Amino acid sequence: MNKGSISILNSRHNRQLLLKRKTEVLVAFGFWAALIIIALLLNSRFMTLRNQRNLIVTNIGLLIVSLAQMNIIILGGVDLSVGSVISVVNVICVTLMNEASPVTWAVAVALSLAAGAGIGLLNGLIVAKGNLQPIIATLATQTFFAGVALLILPKPTGTLPSDFCKCLSKGLNYLVPMIIFLVVVVVMWLLLNRSHLGRNMLAVGANETSAKAFGINVSKVKIQAFVLSGFVAALAGIMISAFSTSGNPLIGEAYTQRSITVAAVGGASLAGGRGSVLGCVAATFILGIVNNILNLMGVSSYYQYVFQGLILIVALSINAVRTRR
């Protein structure tokens, strides 16, 4: 931390403003800690190395797609197409990858990331140039690309190469997924907090008119944000596909709602102008721990959706109260 940052934080007023701005993130981390304690009391297997490792690995895909969603929520919208991006990536990988050919793995991964960025570019152009709300534009593209995924792979079938899946989900004694997790979090944090794009996204989301007055190219920022969202969602699709090991054109459906939940619980304002990478990390594992506790206790998976819905309702209520204030 530089001297300028220290002097700013020495002001009591500025410390209070910082604390107020980060309230939701602090609440998310507090809730995460409370859930860990509850899980320990409910089931002794929760803190075993195997369970903790599985908890992290199985939720990396959700974390990554939630970071993609957060980029658009910062702009004051939601991206309903992230689930379709995941589904398209899944069918591309299953269709193109050959069991024994790392070359086809690389080609499939490159095409998947390009497809995600391309879908994001289309979304951005529709929103920026067509002057449509993100929820309307991405609803249209979500429906279209969900259909594309079904055209490529009409039903769940096929498997991804086992070595490819093991590398991403268990490689080097689970070191590979951990590295991917850390790299994505660090890069996204730097993009949001230390880059011109991140600052411009926050400015546009907070007040688009003021952003224009300060000379920010709002259309360009929106297009770049959607391209980034599509690219990151495609990366999430690769990780989710590797963990599932099989082809399923509907695999991404559940992730749209879950990514919105994670971003909202993690401190992103649905009114725009605010979002937190670390808050998304905490919120991802809040949902992960809830699901993990229910699994360890043998509770039906249907209740996972009930709890996720309740968590989203609470997060949106807090968000609405804070926005009004």
PDB file of C-alpha atoms in Angstrom:
ATOM      1  CA  MET A   1       0.000   0.000   0.000  1.00  0.00           C
ATOM      2  CA  ASN A   2       1.479   3.382  -0.974  1.00  0.00           C
ATOM      3  CA  LYS A   3       1.692   6.512   1.214  1.00  0.00           C
ATOM      4  CA  GLY A   4      -1.275   8.106  -0.563  1.00  0.00           C
ATOM      5  CA  SER A   5      -3.500   5.162   0.271  1.00  0.00           C
ATOM      6  CA  ILE A   6      -2.354   5.195   3.910  1.00  0.00           C
ATOM      7  CA  SER A   7      -3.061   8.911   4.287  1.00  0.00           C
ATOM      8  CA  ILE A   8      -6.530   8.459   2.811  1.00  0.00           C
ATOM      9  CA  LEU A   9      -7.322   5.633   5.243  1.00  0.00           C
ATOM     10  CA  ASN A  10      -6.044   7.752   8.161  1.00  0.00           C
ATOM     11  CA  SER A  11      -9.136   9.901   7.736  1.00  0.00           C
ATOM     12  CA  ARG A  12     -11.959   8.614   9.916  1.00  0.00           C
ATOM     13  CA  HIS A  13     -14.549   9.811   7.418  1.00  0.00           C
ATOM     14  CA  ASN A  14     -12.835   7.963   4.564  1.00  0.00           C
ATOM     15  CA  ARG A  15     -12.545   4.794   6.633  1.00  0.00           C
ATOM     16  CA  GLN A  16     -16.257   4.973   7.339  1.00  0.00           C
ATOM     17  CA  LEU A  17     -17.011   5.459   3.632  1.00  0.00           C
ATOM     18  CA  LEU A  18     -14.823   2.465   2.737  1.00  0.00           C
ATOM     19  CA  LEU A  19     -16.510   0.313   5.388  1.00  0.00           C
ATOM     20  CA  LYS A  20     -19.954   1.402   4.175  1.00  0.00           C
ATOM     21  CA  ARG A  21     -19.023   0.602   0.569  1.00  0.00           C
ATOM     22  CA  LYS A  22     -17.792  -2.865   1.499  1.00  0.00           C
ATOM     23  CA  THR A  23     -20.651  -3.771   3.843  1.00  0.00           C
ATOM     24  CA  GLU A  24     -22.107  -6.538   1.645  1.00  0.00           C
ATOM     25  CA  VAL A  25     -18.678  -8.077   1.077  1.00  0.00           C
ATOM     26  CA  LEU A  26     -17.961  -8.130   4.811  1.00  0.00           C
ATOM     27  CA  VAL A  27     -21.396  -9.623   5.464  1.00  0.00           C
ATOM     28  CA  ALA A  28     -20.701 -12.320   2.848  1.00  0.00           C
ATOM     29  CA  PHE A  29     -17.417 -13.267   4.512  1.00  0.00           C
ATOM     30  CA  GLY A  30     -19.092 -13.255   7.928  1.00  0.00           C
ATOM     31  CA  PHE A  31     -21.867 -15.516   6.647  1.00  0.00           C
ATOM     32  CA  TRP A  32     -19.239 -17.798   5.070  1.00  0.00           C
ATOM     33  CA  ALA A  33     -17.431 -18.111   8.431  1.00  0.00           C
ATOM     34  CA  ALA A  34     -20.712 -18.787  10.251  1.00  0.00           C
ATOM     35  CA  LEU A  35     -21.628 -21.524   7.762  1.00  0.00           C
ATOM     36  CA  ILE A  36     -18.258 -23.205   8.289  1.00  0.00           C
ATOM     37  CA  ILE A  37     -18.901 -23.319  12.043  1.00  0.00           C
ATOM     38  CA  ILE A  38     -22.437 -24.660  11.510  1.00  0.00           C
ATOM     39  CA  ALA A  39     -21.142 -27.298   9.086  1.00  0.00           C
ATOM     40  CA  LEU A  40     -18.531 -28.419  11.607  1.00  0.00           C
ATOM     41  CA  LEU A  41     -21.210 -28.836  14.259  1.00  0.00           C
ATOM     42  CA  LEU A  42     -23.550 -30.720  11.916  1.00  0.00           C
ATOM     43  CA  ASN A  43     -21.072 -33.135  10.371  1.00  0.00           C
ATOM     44  CA  SER A  44     -17.538 -34.089  11.389  1.00  0.00           C
ATOM     45  CA  ARG A  45     -16.653 -35.061   7.798  1.00  0.00           C
ATOM     46  CA  PHE A  46     -16.961 -31.478   6.613  1.00  0.00           C
ATOM     47  CA  MET A  47     -13.378 -30.458   7.451  1.00  0.00           C
ATOM     48  CA  THR A  48     -11.707 -33.566   6.041  1.00  0.00           C
ATOM     49  CA  LEU A  49      -9.109 -32.858   3.356  1.00  0.00           C
ATOM     50  CA  ARG A  50     -11.045 -34.831   0.766  1.00  0.00           C
ATOM     51  CA  ASN A  51     -14.282 -32.930   1.381  1.00  0.00           C
ATOM     52  CA  GLN A  52     -12.615 -29.504   1.397  1.00  0.00           C
ATOM     53  CA  ARG A  53     -10.763 -30.327  -1.804  1.00  0.00           C
ATOM     54  CA  ASN A  54     -13.965 -31.460  -3.485  1.00  0.00           C
ATOM     55  CA  LEU A  55     -15.771 -28.361  -2.230  1.00  0.00           C
ATOM     56  CA  ILE A  56     -13.251 -26.090  -3.933  1.00  0.00           C
ATOM     57  CA  VAL A  57     -12.866 -28.065  -7.178  1.00  0.00           C
ATOM     58  CA  THR A  58     -16.594 -28.566  -7.770  1.00  0.00           C
ATOM     59  CA  ASN A  59     -17.286 -24.850  -7.362  1.00  0.00           C
ATOM     60  CA  ILE A  60     -14.518 -23.391  -9.532  1.00  0.00           C
ATOM     61  CA  GLY A  61     -16.800 -23.350 -12.575  1.00  0.00           C
ATOM     62  CA  LEU A  62     -19.540 -21.535 -10.642  1.00  0.00           C
ATOM     63  CA  LEU A  63     -17.052 -18.975  -9.350  1.00  0.00           C
ATOM     64  CA  ILE A  64     -15.718 -18.230 -12.833  1.00  0.00           C
ATOM     65  CA  VAL A  65     -19.160 -17.835 -14.457  1.00  0.00           C
ATOM     66  CA  SER A  66     -20.224 -15.639 -11.529  1.00  0.00           C
ATOM     67  CA  LEU A  67     -17.283 -13.344 -12.210  1.00  0.00           C
ATOM     68  CA  ALA A  68     -18.469 -13.151 -15.830  1.00  0.00           C
ATOM     69  CA  GLN A  69     -21.958 -12.263 -14.598  1.00  0.00           C
ATOM     70  CA  MET A  70     -20.581  -9.673 -12.192  1.00  0.00           C
ATOM     71  CA  ASN A  71     -19.054  -7.706 -15.081  1.00  0.00           C
ATOM     72  CA  ILE A  72     -22.491  -7.079 -16.557  1.00  0.00           C
ATOM     73  CA  ILE A  73     -24.208  -6.490 -13.219  1.00  0.00           C
ATOM     74  CA  ILE A  74     -21.657  -3.735 -12.612  1.00  0.00           C
ATOM     75  CA  LEU A  75     -23.048  -2.059 -15.751  1.00  0.00           C
ATOM     76  CA  GLY A  76     -26.545  -2.235 -14.253  1.00  0.00           C
ATOM     77  CA  GLY A  77     -27.790  -5.276 -16.208  1.00  0.00           C
ATOM     78  CA  VAL A  78     -27.689  -9.062 -16.157  1.00  0.00           C
ATOM     79  CA  ASP A  79     -26.313 -11.500 -18.725  1.00  0.00           C
ATOM     80  CA  LEU A  80     -28.855 -14.277 -19.268  1.00  0.00           C
ATOM     81  CA  SER A  81     -26.695 -15.847 -21.983  1.00  0.00           C
ATOM     82  CA  VAL A  82     -23.892 -17.163 -19.746  1.00  0.00           C
ATOM     83  CA  GLY A  83     -25.689 -20.501 -19.352  1.00  0.00           C
ATOM     84  CA  SER A  84     -25.972 -20.894 -23.113  1.00  0.00           C
ATOM     85  CA  VAL A  85     -22.276 -20.066 -23.502  1.00  0.00           C
ATOM     86  CA  ILE A  86     -21.481 -22.922 -21.113  1.00  0.00           C
ATOM     87  CA  SER A  87     -23.741 -25.300 -23.064  1.00  0.00           C
ATOM     88  CA  VAL A  88     -22.201 -24.300 -26.415  1.00  0.00           C
ATOM     89  CA  VAL A  89     -18.700 -24.795 -25.020  1.00  0.00           C
ATOM     90  CA  ASN A  90     -19.674 -28.220 -23.697  1.00  0.00           C
ATOM     91  CA  VAL A  91     -20.976 -29.477 -27.044  1.00  0.00           C
ATOM     92  CA  ILE A  92     -17.965 -28.007 -28.888  1.00  0.00           C
ATOM     93  CA  CYS A  93     -15.568 -29.858 -26.593  1.00  0.00           C
ATOM     94  CA  VAL A  94     -17.456 -33.154 -26.759  1.00  0.00           C
ATOM     95  CA  THR A  95     -17.784 -32.946 -30.533  1.00  0.00           C
ATOM     96  CA  LEU A  96     -14.209 -31.946 -31.382  1.00  0.00           C
ATOM     97  CA  MET A  97     -11.993 -33.539 -28.763  1.00  0.00           C
ATOM     98  CA  ASN A  98     -10.252 -36.783 -29.602  1.00  0.00           C
ATOM     99  CA  GLU A  99      -9.279 -39.055 -26.716  1.00  0.00           C
ATOM    100  CA  ALA A 100      -5.627 -39.412 -27.716  1.00  0.00           C
ATOM    101  CA  SER A 101      -4.939 -36.077 -29.392  1.00  0.00           C
ATOM    102  CA  PRO A 102      -3.849 -33.091 -27.268  1.00  0.00           C
ATOM    103  CA  VAL A 103      -3.895 -31.059 -30.498  1.00  0.00           C
ATOM    104  CA  THR A 104      -7.674 -31.442 -30.763  1.00  0.00           C
ATOM    105  CA  TRP A 105      -7.956 -30.503 -27.091  1.00  0.00           C
ATOM    106  CA  ALA A 106      -6.142 -27.231 -27.785  1.00  0.00           C
ATOM    107  CA  VAL A 107      -8.257 -26.563 -30.891  1.00  0.00           C
ATOM    108  CA  ALA A 108     -11.501 -27.232 -28.988  1.00  0.00           C
ATOM    109  CA  VAL A 109     -10.433 -24.996 -26.092  1.00  0.00           C
ATOM    110  CA  ALA A 110      -9.423 -22.183 -28.466  1.00  0.00           C
ATOM    111  CA  LEU A 111     -12.690 -22.448 -30.415  1.00  0.00           C
ATOM    112  CA  SER A 112     -14.659 -22.522 -27.158  1.00  0.00           C
ATOM    113  CA  LEU A 113     -13.028 -19.334 -25.863  1.00  0.00           C
ATOM    114  CA  ALA A 114     -13.491 -17.679 -29.274  1.00  0.00           C
ATOM    115  CA  ALA A 115     -17.163 -18.712 -29.320  1.00  0.00           C
ATOM    116  CA  GLY A 116     -17.681 -17.240 -25.849  1.00  0.00           C
ATOM    117  CA  ALA A 117     -16.001 -13.971 -26.832  1.00  0.00           C
ATOM    118  CA  GLY A 118     -18.030 -13.917 -30.052  1.00  0.00           C
ATOM    119  CA  ILE A 119     -21.320 -14.348 -28.212  1.00  0.00           C
ATOM    120  CA  GLY A 120     -20.238 -11.602 -25.837  1.00  0.00           C
ATOM    121  CA  LEU A 121     -19.404  -9.341 -28.782  1.00  0.00           C
ATOM    122  CA  LEU A 122     -22.860  -9.956 -30.268  1.00  0.00           C
ATOM    123  CA  ASN A 123     -24.464  -9.137 -26.915  1.00  0.00           C
ATOM    124  CA  GLY A 124     -22.389  -5.988 -26.590  1.00  0.00           C
ATOM    125  CA  LEU A 125     -23.248  -4.754 -30.073  1.00  0.00           C
ATOM    126  CA  ILE A 126     -26.965  -5.345 -29.535  1.00  0.00           C
ATOM    127  CA  VAL A 127     -26.890  -3.512 -26.189  1.00  0.00           C
ATOM    128  CA  ALA A 128     -24.586  -0.651 -27.212  1.00  0.00           C
ATOM    129  CA  LYS A 129     -25.650  -0.055 -30.795  1.00  0.00           C
ATOM    130  CA  GLY A 130     -29.239  -1.271 -30.552  1.00  0.00           C
ATOM    131  CA  ASN A 131     -29.776   0.642 -27.301  1.00  0.00           C
ATOM    132  CA  LEU A 132     -31.468  -2.348 -25.650  1.00  0.00           C
ATOM    133  CA  GLN A 133     -31.434  -3.339 -21.998  1.00  0.00           C
ATOM    134  CA  PRO A 134     -28.933  -6.167 -21.329  1.00  0.00           C
ATOM    135  CA  ILE A 135     -31.655  -8.442 -19.927  1.00  0.00           C
ATOM    136  CA  ILE A 136     -33.654  -8.185 -23.184  1.00  0.00           C
ATOM    137  CA  ALA A 137     -30.669  -8.563 -25.494  1.00  0.00           C
ATOM    138  CA  THR A 138     -29.215 -11.538 -23.644  1.00  0.00           C
ATOM    139  CA  LEU A 139     -32.612 -13.215 -23.325  1.00  0.00           C
ATOM    140  CA  ALA A 140     -32.717 -13.288 -27.125  1.00  0.00           C
ATOM    141  CA  THR A 141     -29.168 -14.581 -27.538  1.00  0.00           C
ATOM    142  CA  GLN A 142     -29.650 -17.059 -24.689  1.00  0.00           C
ATOM    143  CA  THR A 143     -32.592 -18.611 -26.515  1.00  0.00           C
ATOM    144  CA  PHE A 144     -30.769 -18.631 -29.861  1.00  0.00           C
ATOM    145  CA  PHE A 145     -27.550 -20.236 -28.618  1.00  0.00           C
ATOM    146  CA  ALA A 146     -29.409 -22.723 -26.436  1.00  0.00           C
ATOM    147  CA  GLY A 147     -30.981 -23.850 -29.701  1.00  0.00           C
ATOM    148  CA  VAL A 148     -27.551 -23.965 -31.379  1.00  0.00           C
ATOM    149  CA  ALA A 149     -26.255 -26.247 -28.608  1.00  0.00           C
ATOM    150  CA  LEU A 150     -29.236 -28.570 -29.115  1.00  0.00           C
ATOM    151  CA  LEU A 151     -28.679 -28.605 -32.878  1.00  0.00           C
ATOM    152  CA  ILE A 152     -25.067 -29.677 -32.395  1.00  0.00           C
ATOM    153  CA  LEU A 153     -25.899 -32.237 -29.711  1.00  0.00           C
ATOM    154  CA  PRO A 154     -29.654 -33.031 -29.563  1.00  0.00           C
ATOM    155  CA  LYS A 155     -29.394 -35.072 -26.370  1.00  0.00           C
ATOM    156  CA  PRO A 156     -26.918 -35.832 -23.574  1.00  0.00           C
ATOM    157  CA  THR A 157     -24.321 -38.137 -25.073  1.00  0.00           C
ATOM    158  CA  GLY A 158     -20.587 -38.593 -25.485  1.00  0.00           C
ATOM    159  CA  THR A 159     -17.692 -38.103 -23.107  1.00  0.00           C
ATOM    160  CA  LEU A 160     -14.697 -35.837 -22.929  1.00  0.00           C
ATOM    161  CA  PRO A 161     -11.174 -37.361 -22.971  1.00  0.00           C
ATOM    162  CA  SER A 162     -10.432 -38.770 -19.538  1.00  0.00           C
ATOM    163  CA  ASP A 163      -6.875 -37.378 -19.466  1.00  0.00           C
ATOM    164  CA  PHE A 164      -8.173 -33.899 -20.308  1.00  0.00           C
ATOM    165  CA  CYS A 165     -10.764 -34.068 -17.524  1.00  0.00           C
ATOM    166  CA  LYS A 166      -8.293 -35.425 -14.984  1.00  0.00           C
ATOM    167  CA  CYS A 167      -5.789 -32.692 -15.844  1.00  0.00           C
ATOM    168  CA  LEU A 168      -8.237 -29.841 -15.207  1.00  0.00           C
ATOM    169  CA  SER A 169     -10.053 -31.358 -12.241  1.00  0.00           C
ATOM    170  CA  LYS A 170      -7.298 -33.358 -10.478  1.00  0.00           C
ATOM    171  CA  GLY A 171      -4.004 -32.567 -12.215  1.00  0.00           C
ATOM    172  CA  LEU A 172      -0.792 -32.608 -10.159  1.00  0.00           C
ATOM    173  CA  ASN A 173      -2.641 -33.816  -7.090  1.00  0.00           C
ATOM    174  CA  TYR A 174      -5.319 -31.113  -7.475  1.00  0.00           C
ATOM    175  CA  LEU A 175      -2.702 -28.389  -7.918  1.00  0.00           C
ATOM    176  CA  VAL A 176      -3.882 -27.533 -11.478  1.00  0.00           C
ATOM    177  CA  PRO A 177      -7.462 -26.566 -10.518  1.00  0.00           C
ATOM    178  CA  MET A 178      -6.137 -24.626  -7.516  1.00  0.00           C
ATOM    179  CA  ILE A 179      -3.771 -22.664  -9.772  1.00  0.00           C
ATOM    180  CA  ILE A 180      -6.600 -21.951 -12.230  1.00  0.00           C
ATOM    181  CA  PHE A 181      -8.744 -20.765  -9.320  1.00  0.00           C
ATOM    182  CA  LEU A 182      -6.059 -18.378  -8.030  1.00  0.00           C
ATOM    183  CA  VAL A 183      -5.060 -17.071 -11.466  1.00  0.00           C
ATOM    184  CA  VAL A 184      -8.664 -16.281 -12.448  1.00  0.00           C
ATOM    185  CA  VAL A 185      -9.365 -14.506  -9.147  1.00  0.00           C
ATOM    186  CA  VAL A 186      -6.160 -12.443  -9.281  1.00  0.00           C
ATOM    187  CA  VAL A 187      -6.562 -11.496 -12.958  1.00  0.00           C
ATOM    188  CA  MET A 188     -10.222 -10.514 -12.526  1.00  0.00           C
ATOM    189  CA  TRP A 189      -9.399  -8.487  -9.402  1.00  0.00           C
ATOM    190  CA  LEU A 190      -6.660  -6.623 -11.277  1.00  0.00           C
ATOM    191  CA  LEU A 191      -8.959  -6.015 -14.264  1.00  0.00           C
ATOM    192  CA  LEU A 192     -11.703  -4.584 -12.063  1.00  0.00           C
ATOM    193  CA  ASN A 193      -9.571  -2.587  -9.651  1.00  0.00           C
ATOM    194  CA  ARG A 194      -6.382  -1.671 -11.492  1.00  0.00           C
ATOM    195  CA  SER A 195      -7.295  -1.305 -15.177  1.00  0.00           C
ATOM    196  CA  HIS A 196      -8.900   1.470 -17.215  1.00  0.00           C
ATOM    197  CA  LEU A 197     -11.606  -0.964 -18.346  1.00  0.00           C
ATOM    198  CA  GLY A 198     -12.547  -1.854 -14.772  1.00  0.00           C
ATOM    199  CA  ARG A 199     -12.704   1.775 -13.657  1.00  0.00           C
ATOM    200  CA  ASN A 200     -14.705   2.710 -16.738  1.00  0.00           C
ATOM    201  CA  MET A 201     -17.161  -0.156 -16.141  1.00  0.00           C
ATOM    202  CA  LEU A 202     -17.714   1.019 -12.567  1.00  0.00           C
ATOM    203  CA  ALA A 203     -18.183   4.604 -13.756  1.00  0.00           C
ATOM    204  CA  VAL A 204     -20.681   3.643 -16.479  1.00  0.00           C
ATOM    205  CA  GLY A 205     -22.633   1.455 -14.073  1.00  0.00           C
ATOM    206  CA  ALA A 206     -22.752   4.129 -11.394  1.00  0.00           C
ATOM    207  CA  ASN A 207     -23.929   6.925 -13.695  1.00  0.00           C
ATOM    208  CA  GLU A 208     -23.861   6.564 -17.464  1.00  0.00           C
ATOM    209  CA  THR A 209     -24.604  10.251 -18.082  1.00  0.00           C
ATOM    210  CA  SER A 210     -21.744  11.392 -15.863  1.00  0.00           C
ATOM    211  CA  ALA A 211     -19.430   8.840 -17.501  1.00  0.00           C
ATOM    212  CA  LYS A 212     -20.215  10.350 -20.912  1.00  0.00           C
ATOM    213  CA  ALA A 213     -19.602  13.841 -19.527  1.00  0.00           C
ATOM    214  CA  PHE A 214     -16.141  12.744 -18.384  1.00  0.00           C
ATOM    215  CA  GLY A 215     -15.307  11.575 -21.902  1.00  0.00           C
ATOM    216  CA  ILE A 216     -15.775   7.826 -21.431  1.00  0.00           C
ATOM    217  CA  ASN A 217     -16.860   5.994 -24.583  1.00  0.00           C
ATOM    218  CA  VAL A 218     -19.854   4.233 -23.026  1.00  0.00           C
ATOM    219  CA  SER A 219     -20.649   2.060 -26.069  1.00  0.00           C
ATOM    220  CA  LYS A 220     -17.065   0.830 -26.254  1.00  0.00           C
ATOM    221  CA  VAL A 221     -17.012   0.012 -22.536  1.00  0.00           C
ATOM    222  CA  LYS A 222     -20.245  -1.973 -22.800  1.00  0.00           C
ATOM    223  CA  ILE A 223     -18.978  -3.971 -25.789  1.00  0.00           C
ATOM    224  CA  GLN A 224     -15.673  -4.715 -24.028  1.00  0.00           C
ATOM    225  CA  ALA A 225     -17.492  -5.769 -20.850  1.00  0.00           C
ATOM    226  CA  PHE A 226     -19.718  -8.197 -22.758  1.00  0.00           C
ATOM    227  CA  VAL A 227     -16.769  -9.662 -24.686  1.00  0.00           C
ATOM    228  CA  LEU A 228     -14.977 -10.192 -21.361  1.00  0.00           C
ATOM    229  CA  SER A 229     -18.106 -11.748 -19.877  1.00  0.00           C
ATOM    230  CA  GLY A 230     -18.492 -14.159 -22.797  1.00  0.00           C
ATOM    231  CA  PHE A 231     -14.804 -15.135 -22.710  1.00  0.00           C
ATOM    232  CA  VAL A 232     -14.837 -15.779 -18.947  1.00  0.00           C
ATOM    233  CA  ALA A 233     -18.135 -17.706 -19.205  1.00  0.00           C
ATOM    234  CA  ALA A 234     -16.519 -19.901 -21.884  1.00  0.00           C
ATOM    235  CA  LEU A 235     -13.617 -20.588 -19.534  1.00  0.00           C
ATOM    236  CA  ALA A 236     -16.168 -21.588 -16.900  1.00  0.00           C
ATOM    237  CA  GLY A 237     -17.805 -23.880 -19.478  1.00  0.00           C
ATOM    238  CA  ILE A 238     -14.488 -25.654 -20.070  1.00  0.00           C
ATOM    239  CA  MET A 239     -14.000 -26.254 -16.341  1.00  0.00           C
ATOM    240  CA  ILE A 240     -17.602 -27.376 -15.823  1.00  0.00           C
ATOM    241  CA  SER A 241     -17.391 -29.727 -18.798  1.00  0.00           C
ATOM    242  CA  ALA A 242     -14.128 -31.218 -17.536  1.00  0.00           C
ATOM    243  CA  PHE A 243     -15.677 -31.869 -14.140  1.00  0.00           C
ATOM    244  CA  SER A 244     -18.858 -33.401 -15.603  1.00  0.00           C
ATOM    245  CA  THR A 245     -16.800 -35.455 -18.157  1.00  0.00           C
ATOM    246  CA  SER A 246     -19.816 -35.816 -20.482  1.00  0.00           C
ATOM    247  CA  GLY A 247     -21.748 -33.990 -23.175  1.00  0.00           C
ATOM    248  CA  ASN A 248     -25.001 -32.291 -22.272  1.00  0.00           C
ATOM    249  CA  PRO A 249     -26.550 -29.453 -24.339  1.00  0.00           C
ATOM    250  CA  LEU A 250     -28.507 -28.295 -21.279  1.00  0.00           C
ATOM    251  CA  ILE A 251     -25.605 -28.306 -18.833  1.00  0.00           C
ATOM    252  CA  GLY A 252     -25.443 -24.512 -18.565  1.00  0.00           C
ATOM    253  CA  GLU A 253     -29.122 -23.856 -17.777  1.00  0.00           C
ATOM    254  CA  ALA A 254     -28.754 -23.815 -13.997  1.00  0.00           C
ATOM    255  CA  TYR A 255     -25.723 -21.533 -14.013  1.00  0.00           C
ATOM    256  CA  THR A 256     -27.490 -18.371 -15.140  1.00  0.00           C
ATOM    257  CA  GLN A 257     -29.589 -18.078 -11.995  1.00  0.00           C
ATOM    258  CA  ARG A 258     -26.778 -19.329  -9.755  1.00  0.00           C
ATOM    259  CA  SER A 259     -24.296 -16.812 -11.154  1.00  0.00           C
ATOM    260  CA  ILE A 260     -26.720 -13.950 -10.487  1.00  0.00           C
ATOM    261  CA  THR A 261     -27.181 -15.243  -6.939  1.00  0.00           C
ATOM    262  CA  VAL A 262     -23.440 -15.410  -6.302  1.00  0.00           C
ATOM    263  CA  ALA A 263     -22.780 -11.938  -7.711  1.00  0.00           C
ATOM    264  CA  ALA A 264     -25.635 -10.406  -5.683  1.00  0.00           C
ATOM    265  CA  VAL A 265     -24.673 -12.170  -2.455  1.00  0.00           C
ATOM    266  CA  GLY A 266     -21.051 -11.162  -3.088  1.00  0.00           C
ATOM    267  CA  GLY A 267     -21.855  -7.464  -3.011  1.00  0.00           C
ATOM    268  CA  ALA A 268     -22.580  -6.534  -6.629  1.00  0.00           C
ATOM    269  CA  SER A 269     -25.334  -3.934  -6.895  1.00  0.00           C
ATOM    270  CA  LEU A 270     -28.062  -4.756  -9.401  1.00  0.00           C
ATOM    271  CA  ALA A 271     -28.435  -1.001  -9.846  1.00  0.00           C
ATOM    272  CA  GLY A 272     -24.895  -0.957 -11.215  1.00  0.00           C
ATOM    273  CA  GLY A 273     -21.614   0.646 -10.227  1.00  0.00           C
ATOM    274  CA  ARG A 274     -20.485  -1.852  -7.621  1.00  0.00           C
ATOM    275  CA  GLY A 275     -19.032  -5.371  -7.604  1.00  0.00           C
ATOM    276  CA  SER A 276     -16.436  -7.415  -5.763  1.00  0.00           C
ATOM    277  CA  VAL A 277     -14.266 -10.295  -6.939  1.00  0.00           C
ATOM    278  CA  LEU A 278     -13.508 -11.375  -3.375  1.00  0.00           C
ATOM    279  CA  GLY A 279     -17.201 -11.066  -2.543  1.00  0.00           C
ATOM    280  CA  CYS A 280     -17.943 -13.504  -5.379  1.00  0.00           C
ATOM    281  CA  VAL A 281     -15.409 -15.929  -3.900  1.00  0.00           C
ATOM    282  CA  ALA A 282     -17.151 -15.795  -0.510  1.00  0.00           C
ATOM    283  CA  ALA A 283     -20.623 -16.097  -2.054  1.00  0.00           C
ATOM    284  CA  THR A 284     -19.584 -19.053  -4.236  1.00  0.00           C
ATOM    285  CA  PHE A 285     -18.493 -21.005  -1.203  1.00  0.00           C
ATOM    286  CA  ILE A 286     -21.580 -19.952   0.754  1.00  0.00           C
ATOM    287  CA  LEU A 287     -23.699 -21.759  -1.850  1.00  0.00           C
ATOM    288  CA  GLY A 288     -21.145 -24.554  -2.048  1.00  0.00           C
ATOM    289  CA  ILE A 289     -21.175 -25.148   1.698  1.00  0.00           C
ATOM    290  CA  VAL A 290     -24.989 -25.149   1.823  1.00  0.00           C
ATOM    291  CA  ASN A 291     -25.097 -27.791  -0.910  1.00  0.00           C
ATOM    292  CA  ASN A 292     -22.233 -29.710   0.685  1.00  0.00           C
ATOM    293  CA  ILE A 293     -23.940 -29.826   4.089  1.00  0.00           C
ATOM    294  CA  LEU A 294     -27.161 -31.092   2.517  1.00  0.00           C
ATOM    295  CA  ASN A 295     -25.248 -33.776   0.592  1.00  0.00           C
ATOM    296  CA  LEU A 296     -23.345 -34.927   3.689  1.00  0.00           C
ATOM    297  CA  MET A 297     -26.636 -35.148   5.585  1.00  0.00           C
ATOM    298  CA  GLY A 298     -28.299 -37.094   2.771  1.00  0.00           C
ATOM    299  CA  VAL A 299     -30.910 -34.400   2.098  1.00  0.00           C
ATOM    300  CA  SER A 300     -32.576 -34.402  -1.327  1.00  0.00           C
ATOM    301  CA  SER A 301     -30.850 -32.223  -3.924  1.00  0.00           C
ATOM    302  CA  TYR A 302     -34.187 -30.474  -4.563  1.00  0.00           C
ATOM    303  CA  TYR A 303     -33.750 -28.616  -1.287  1.00  0.00           C
ATOM    304  CA  GLN A 304     -30.561 -27.063  -2.674  1.00  0.00           C
ATOM    305  CA  TYR A 305     -32.701 -24.989  -5.029  1.00  0.00           C
ATOM    306  CA  VAL A 306     -34.945 -23.948  -2.133  1.00  0.00           C
ATOM    307  CA  PHE A 307     -31.991 -22.684  -0.104  1.00  0.00           C
ATOM    308  CA  GLN A 308     -30.421 -21.000  -3.137  1.00  0.00           C
ATOM    309  CA  GLY A 309     -33.702 -19.196  -3.749  1.00  0.00           C
ATOM    310  CA  LEU A 310     -33.910 -18.066  -0.132  1.00  0.00           C
ATOM    311  CA  ILE A 311     -30.332 -16.797  -0.219  1.00  0.00           C
ATOM    312  CA  LEU A 312     -31.051 -14.866  -3.427  1.00  0.00           C
ATOM    313  CA  ILE A 313     -34.217 -13.320  -1.920  1.00  0.00           C
ATOM    314  CA  VAL A 314     -32.254 -12.142   1.132  1.00  0.00           C
ATOM    315  CA  ALA A 315     -29.424 -10.769  -1.033  1.00  0.00           C
ATOM    316  CA  LEU A 316     -31.809  -8.902  -3.330  1.00  0.00           C
ATOM    317  CA  SER A 317     -33.708  -7.486  -0.346  1.00  0.00           C
ATOM    318  CA  ILE A 318     -30.498  -6.149   1.187  1.00  0.00           C
ATOM    319  CA  ASN A 319     -29.499  -4.803  -2.218  1.00  0.00           C
ATOM    320  CA  ALA A 320     -32.837  -3.017  -2.643  1.00  0.00           C
ATOM    321  CA  VAL A 321     -32.679  -1.421   0.821  1.00  0.00           C
ATOM    322  CA  ARG A 322     -29.099  -0.262   0.238  1.00  0.00           C
ATOM    323  CA  THR A 323     -29.970   1.164  -3.208  1.00  0.00           C
ATOM    324  CA  ARG A 324     -32.891   3.133  -1.736  1.00  0.00           C
ATOM    325  CA  ARG A 325     -30.635   4.597   0.931  1.00  0.00           C
TER     326      ARG A 325
END
